[in-house]
């Protein structure tokens, strides 16, 4: 799928988690619901770090472009080192390592650990990165015609405001993890979810997605998981733009209202 659909699906997924948490008597404070939805929307772009033409490659200028090239090479090296006889030969690392459950868990766990150890500045850094990505994904038309600096300023302002709101007592810095020193441990959850939602979205396209790596399936370790070929679509097709994106918006709205106890 393309960047906007990935971001919408990420936001909708976290709002759905918010609805489920409310139903399970672990309701999210509204700042956690809003912040998590934005983080998840941004994190749903991150697996495309292995693709130099993806939305995320443009998000932070030369830094993200260079990072994409490095991740592509690392992903390709891991693919070559772990492929089985049934896995095809390929020339790049797109839709390999960063499109697996292993990557999603590692990135989310790393973010949680960084937030716990690094304190406020680490939280701000995590929020800034994901707010910029959320702007690039959710407001992609406006982001493309504006300067990178304006997008970064919006991301920085959003991160600063959300960090201040979350820090207030009762606003959710200790949601789910209330022990001393575990504040912001939950920040990794929307990052894991965003990456997995991205992978599931890509699995619906014609190429599929090797979400289950390194679990072997038959003669393949990089099995491209997906529905039957007749049910798949091409990235950017009318199915994505005219069907899936409106569905994501509808489900996100319903999930948000349920999470807030409105319905």
Tab-separated table of C-alpha atoms in Angstrom:
chain	number	residue	atom	x	y	z
A	1	UNK	CA	0.000	0.000	0.000
A	2	UNK	CA	0.975	3.653	-0.328
A	3	UNK	CA	1.933	5.963	2.546
A	4	UNK	CA	-1.452	7.646	3.204
A	5	UNK	CA	-3.287	4.307	3.397
A	6	UNK	CA	-0.619	2.887	5.702
A	7	UNK	CA	-0.911	5.874	8.053
A	8	UNK	CA	-4.707	5.793	8.091
A	9	UNK	CA	-4.680	2.078	8.857
A	10	UNK	CA	-2.200	2.658	11.694
A	11	UNK	CA	-4.297	5.383	13.306
A	12	UNK	CA	-7.456	3.289	12.926
A	13	UNK	CA	-5.734	0.279	14.478
A	14	UNK	CA	-4.714	2.191	17.620
A	15	UNK	CA	-8.183	3.710	17.978
A	16	UNK	CA	-9.526	0.167	17.751
A	17	UNK	CA	-7.132	-0.878	20.513
A	18	UNK	CA	-8.464	2.040	22.527
A	19	UNK	CA	-12.006	0.743	22.095
A	20	UNK	CA	-10.905	-2.759	23.149
A	21	UNK	CA	-9.053	-1.367	26.178
A	22	UNK	CA	-12.153	0.550	27.265
A	23	UNK	CA	-14.250	-2.593	26.937
A	24	UNK	CA	-11.685	-4.432	29.106
A	25	UNK	CA	-11.802	-1.743	31.845
A	26	UNK	CA	-8.317	-0.406	31.004
A	27	UNK	CA	-9.536	2.723	29.256
A	28	UNK	CA	-6.909	5.000	27.759
A	29	UNK	CA	-6.799	8.601	28.950
A	30	UNK	CA	-7.547	10.769	25.938
A	31	UNK	CA	-3.912	11.955	25.603
A	32	UNK	CA	-2.788	8.310	25.266
A	33	UNK	CA	-5.496	7.685	22.670
A	34	UNK	CA	-4.518	10.732	20.588
A	35	UNK	CA	-0.760	10.349	20.993
A	36	UNK	CA	-0.881	6.609	20.334
A	37	UNK	CA	-2.971	7.091	17.182
A	38	UNK	CA	-0.470	9.612	15.812
A	39	UNK	CA	2.530	7.474	16.750
A	40	UNK	CA	0.889	4.444	15.148
A	41	UNK	CA	0.126	6.457	12.007
A	42	UNK	CA	3.787	7.449	11.786
A	43	UNK	CA	5.108	4.000	12.679
A	44	UNK	CA	2.985	2.524	9.894
A	45	UNK	CA	5.354	4.205	7.414
A	46	UNK	CA	8.572	3.040	9.069
A	47	UNK	CA	8.937	-0.460	7.543
A	48	UNK	CA	9.565	1.220	4.177
A	49	UNK	CA	12.946	2.339	5.503
A	50	UNK	CA	14.276	-0.267	3.086
A	51	UNK	CA	12.963	1.657	0.041
A	52	UNK	CA	14.670	4.838	-1.151
A	53	UNK	CA	11.553	6.052	-3.005
A	54	UNK	CA	9.167	5.662	-0.035
A	55	UNK	CA	7.525	8.523	1.855
A	56	UNK	CA	9.801	7.993	4.852
A	57	UNK	CA	12.918	8.470	2.718
A	58	UNK	CA	11.911	12.097	2.126
A	59	UNK	CA	10.737	12.826	5.662
A	60	UNK	CA	14.066	13.919	7.162
A	61	UNK	CA	16.020	15.002	4.117
A	62	UNK	CA	19.521	13.574	3.590
A	63	UNK	CA	19.428	11.798	6.970
A	64	UNK	CA	16.447	9.598	6.075
A	65	UNK	CA	17.659	9.043	2.501
A	66	UNK	CA	21.014	7.807	3.768
A	67	UNK	CA	19.348	5.676	6.434
A	68	UNK	CA	17.111	4.076	3.796
A	69	UNK	CA	20.156	3.114	1.727
A	70	UNK	CA	21.859	1.597	4.778
A	71	UNK	CA	18.753	-0.346	5.857
A	72	UNK	CA	18.263	-1.607	2.307
A	73	UNK	CA	21.794	-3.031	2.261
A	74	UNK	CA	21.402	-4.589	5.717
A	75	UNK	CA	18.056	-6.121	4.761
A	76	UNK	CA	19.493	-7.536	1.550
A	77	UNK	CA	22.429	-9.041	3.429
A	78	UNK	CA	20.091	-10.707	5.943
A	79	UNK	CA	17.961	-12.024	3.078
A	80	UNK	CA	20.927	-13.583	1.318
A	81	UNK	CA	22.270	-15.077	4.548
A	82	UNK	CA	18.980	-16.708	5.591
A	83	UNK	CA	17.207	-17.597	2.327
A	84	UNK	CA	16.216	-21.196	1.651
A	85	UNK	CA	16.314	-22.953	-1.732
A	86	UNK	CA	12.707	-21.964	-2.478
A	87	UNK	CA	13.274	-18.245	-1.917
A	88	UNK	CA	13.896	-16.340	-5.171
A	89	UNK	CA	17.057	-14.416	-5.915
A	90	UNK	CA	16.680	-10.682	-5.651
A	91	UNK	CA	18.758	-7.521	-6.066
A	92	UNK	CA	17.554	-5.424	-3.117
A	93	UNK	CA	16.210	-5.595	0.407
A	94	UNK	CA	12.766	-4.024	-0.001
A	95	UNK	CA	9.995	-5.977	1.747
A	96	UNK	CA	12.369	-8.242	3.607
A	97	UNK	CA	13.771	-7.645	7.105
A	98	UNK	CA	11.816	-4.486	7.987
A	99	UNK	CA	8.576	-6.165	6.929
A	100	UNK	CA	8.688	-8.930	9.550
A	101	UNK	CA	7.257	-9.394	13.038
A	102	UNK	CA	10.817	-9.620	14.372
A	103	UNK	CA	11.632	-6.096	13.193
A	104	UNK	CA	8.345	-4.740	14.589
A	105	UNK	CA	8.984	-6.190	18.046
A	106	UNK	CA	12.628	-5.075	18.150
A	107	UNK	CA	11.815	-1.507	17.119
A	108	UNK	CA	8.947	-1.239	19.608
A	109	UNK	CA	10.967	-2.733	22.462
A	110	UNK	CA	13.871	-0.434	21.656
A	111	UNK	CA	11.606	2.624	21.743
A	112	UNK	CA	10.124	1.585	25.100
A	113	UNK	CA	13.570	1.020	26.588
A	114	UNK	CA	14.808	4.351	25.241
A	115	UNK	CA	11.803	6.187	26.707
A	116	UNK	CA	12.345	4.616	30.133
A	117	UNK	CA	16.103	5.169	30.254
A	118	UNK	CA	16.363	8.474	28.399
A	119	UNK	CA	13.609	10.386	30.181
A	120	UNK	CA	11.895	13.456	28.758
A	121	UNK	CA	14.347	14.113	25.915
A	122	UNK	CA	14.093	10.544	24.673
A	123	UNK	CA	10.288	10.773	24.793
A	124	UNK	CA	10.443	14.032	22.835
A	125	UNK	CA	12.720	12.452	20.219
A	126	UNK	CA	10.387	9.464	19.775
A	127	UNK	CA	7.369	11.747	19.519
A	128	UNK	CA	9.097	14.121	17.090
A	129	UNK	CA	10.078	11.372	14.659
A	130	UNK	CA	6.609	9.854	14.650
A	131	UNK	CA	4.764	13.180	14.505
A	132	UNK	CA	6.734	14.131	11.379
A	133	UNK	CA	5.924	10.767	9.831
A	134	UNK	CA	2.256	11.143	10.813
A	135	UNK	CA	2.135	14.536	9.077
A	136	UNK	CA	3.790	13.037	5.980
A	137	UNK	CA	1.277	10.189	5.915
A	138	UNK	CA	-2.000	11.720	7.054
A	139	UNK	CA	-1.498	15.168	5.486
A	140	UNK	CA	0.520	13.945	2.524
A	141	UNK	CA	-0.866	16.388	-0.049
A	142	UNK	CA	-0.100	19.393	2.150
A	143	UNK	CA	3.267	17.952	3.204
A	144	UNK	CA	4.405	17.512	-0.393
A	145	UNK	CA	3.696	21.097	-1.408
A	146	UNK	CA	5.148	22.638	1.782
A	147	UNK	CA	8.796	22.847	2.788
A	148	UNK	CA	10.440	20.161	4.900
A	149	UNK	CA	11.193	22.765	7.550
A	150	UNK	CA	7.487	23.525	8.055
A	151	UNK	CA	6.730	19.812	8.454
A	152	UNK	CA	9.572	19.472	10.993
A	153	UNK	CA	8.332	22.507	12.922
A	154	UNK	CA	4.818	21.090	13.050
A	155	UNK	CA	6.222	17.761	14.224
A	156	UNK	CA	8.370	19.415	16.879
A	157	UNK	CA	5.507	21.592	18.159
A	158	UNK	CA	3.161	18.592	18.302
A	159	UNK	CA	5.750	16.500	20.138
A	160	UNK	CA	6.398	19.229	22.709
A	161	UNK	CA	2.694	19.827	23.383
A	162	UNK	CA	1.854	16.121	23.650
A	163	UNK	CA	4.809	15.446	25.945
A	164	UNK	CA	3.670	18.248	28.267
A	165	UNK	CA	0.084	16.963	28.287
A	166	UNK	CA	1.129	13.361	28.946
A	167	UNK	CA	3.391	14.443	31.800
A	168	UNK	CA	0.468	15.844	33.770
A	169	UNK	CA	-0.846	13.528	36.526
A	170	UNK	CA	-3.615	11.244	35.299
A	171	UNK	CA	-2.954	11.916	31.617
A	172	UNK	CA	-1.383	8.573	30.858
A	173	UNK	CA	2.402	8.592	31.140
A	174	UNK	CA	1.988	5.484	33.317
A	175	UNK	CA	-0.896	3.897	31.386
A	176	UNK	CA	-0.782	0.081	31.694
A	177	UNK	CA	2.631	0.193	33.434
A	178	UNK	CA	2.222	1.949	36.781
A	179	UNK	CA	5.350	0.845	38.675
A	180	UNK	CA	7.942	3.550	39.451
A	181	UNK	CA	10.331	4.001	36.555
A	182	UNK	CA	7.954	2.467	34.005
A	183	UNK	CA	6.509	5.739	32.745
A	184	UNK	CA	6.160	5.812	28.948
A	185	UNK	CA	6.847	2.079	28.663
A	186	UNK	CA	3.643	1.876	26.617
A	187	UNK	CA	5.124	4.056	23.852
A	188	UNK	CA	6.504	0.961	22.167
A	189	UNK	CA	3.045	-0.572	21.720
A	190	UNK	CA	1.746	1.752	18.957
A	191	UNK	CA	5.136	1.433	17.230
A	192	UNK	CA	4.868	-2.368	17.137
A	193	UNK	CA	1.247	-2.144	16.038
A	194	UNK	CA	2.010	0.386	13.311
A	195	UNK	CA	4.742	-1.808	11.837
A	196	UNK	CA	2.526	-4.910	11.902
A	197	UNK	CA	-0.402	-3.060	10.333
A	198	UNK	CA	1.943	-1.893	7.576
A	199	UNK	CA	2.997	-5.499	6.952
A	200	UNK	CA	-0.594	-6.726	6.864
A	201	UNK	CA	-1.470	-3.975	4.392
A	202	UNK	CA	1.411	-4.957	2.127
A	203	UNK	CA	0.365	-8.609	2.400
A	204	UNK	CA	-2.909	-7.649	0.683
A	205	UNK	CA	-1.061	-6.422	-2.416
A	206	UNK	CA	0.131	-8.530	-5.342
A	207	UNK	CA	3.641	-8.966	-3.900
A	208	UNK	CA	2.601	-10.228	-0.453
A	209	UNK	CA	4.762	-9.742	2.646
A	210	UNK	CA	7.151	-12.060	4.562
A	211	UNK	CA	5.658	-11.202	7.954
A	212	UNK	CA	6.451	-14.573	9.551
A	213	UNK	CA	10.219	-14.622	8.908
A	214	UNK	CA	12.308	-16.447	10.140
A	215	UNK	CA	9.670	-19.184	10.483
A	216	UNK	CA	10.107	-21.452	7.432
A	217	UNK	CA	7.121	-22.407	5.299
A	218	UNK	CA	7.874	-25.280	2.955
A	219	UNK	CA	11.053	-24.535	0.996
A	220	UNK	CA	10.903	-20.833	1.822
A	221	UNK	CA	11.988	-18.775	4.816
A	222	UNK	CA	10.831	-15.501	3.216
A	223	UNK	CA	7.343	-16.711	2.323
A	224	UNK	CA	5.272	-13.811	0.951
A	225	UNK	CA	2.129	-14.126	3.048
A	226	UNK	CA	-1.146	-12.919	1.581
A	227	UNK	CA	-4.692	-13.843	0.545
A	228	UNK	CA	-5.428	-15.802	-2.661
A	229	UNK	CA	-4.058	-13.948	-5.691
A	230	UNK	CA	-7.530	-13.095	-6.954
A	231	UNK	CA	-8.155	-11.051	-3.797
A	232	UNK	CA	-4.955	-8.999	-3.983
A	233	UNK	CA	-4.582	-5.524	-5.483
A	234	UNK	CA	-1.802	-3.267	-6.722
A	235	UNK	CA	-0.470	-0.530	-4.427
A	236	UNK	CA	-2.159	2.783	-5.241
A	237	UNK	CA	-5.033	1.148	-7.121
A	238	UNK	CA	-8.678	2.182	-6.878
A	239	UNK	CA	-9.277	-0.542	-4.276
A	240	UNK	CA	-6.863	1.160	-1.923
A	241	UNK	CA	-7.980	4.720	-2.644
A	242	UNK	CA	-11.736	4.287	-3.023
A	243	UNK	CA	-12.462	1.365	-0.716
A	244	UNK	CA	-9.794	0.772	1.936
A	245	UNK	CA	-9.010	4.373	2.879
A	246	UNK	CA	-12.687	5.303	3.507
A	247	UNK	CA	-13.085	2.062	5.487
A	248	UNK	CA	-10.047	2.939	7.626
A	249	UNK	CA	-11.487	6.398	8.336
A	250	UNK	CA	-14.875	4.944	9.268
A	251	UNK	CA	-13.411	2.261	11.529
A	252	UNK	CA	-11.075	4.786	13.131
A	253	UNK	CA	-13.962	7.109	13.901
A	254	UNK	CA	-16.022	4.325	15.424
A	255	UNK	CA	-13.041	3.080	17.441
A	256	UNK	CA	-12.251	6.557	18.745
A	257	UNK	CA	-15.837	7.193	19.864
A	258	UNK	CA	-15.968	3.801	21.577
A	259	UNK	CA	-12.623	4.413	23.283
A	260	UNK	CA	-13.898	7.702	24.665
A	261	UNK	CA	-17.152	6.118	25.868
A	262	UNK	CA	-19.335	8.097	23.498
A	263	UNK	CA	-20.839	4.955	22.012
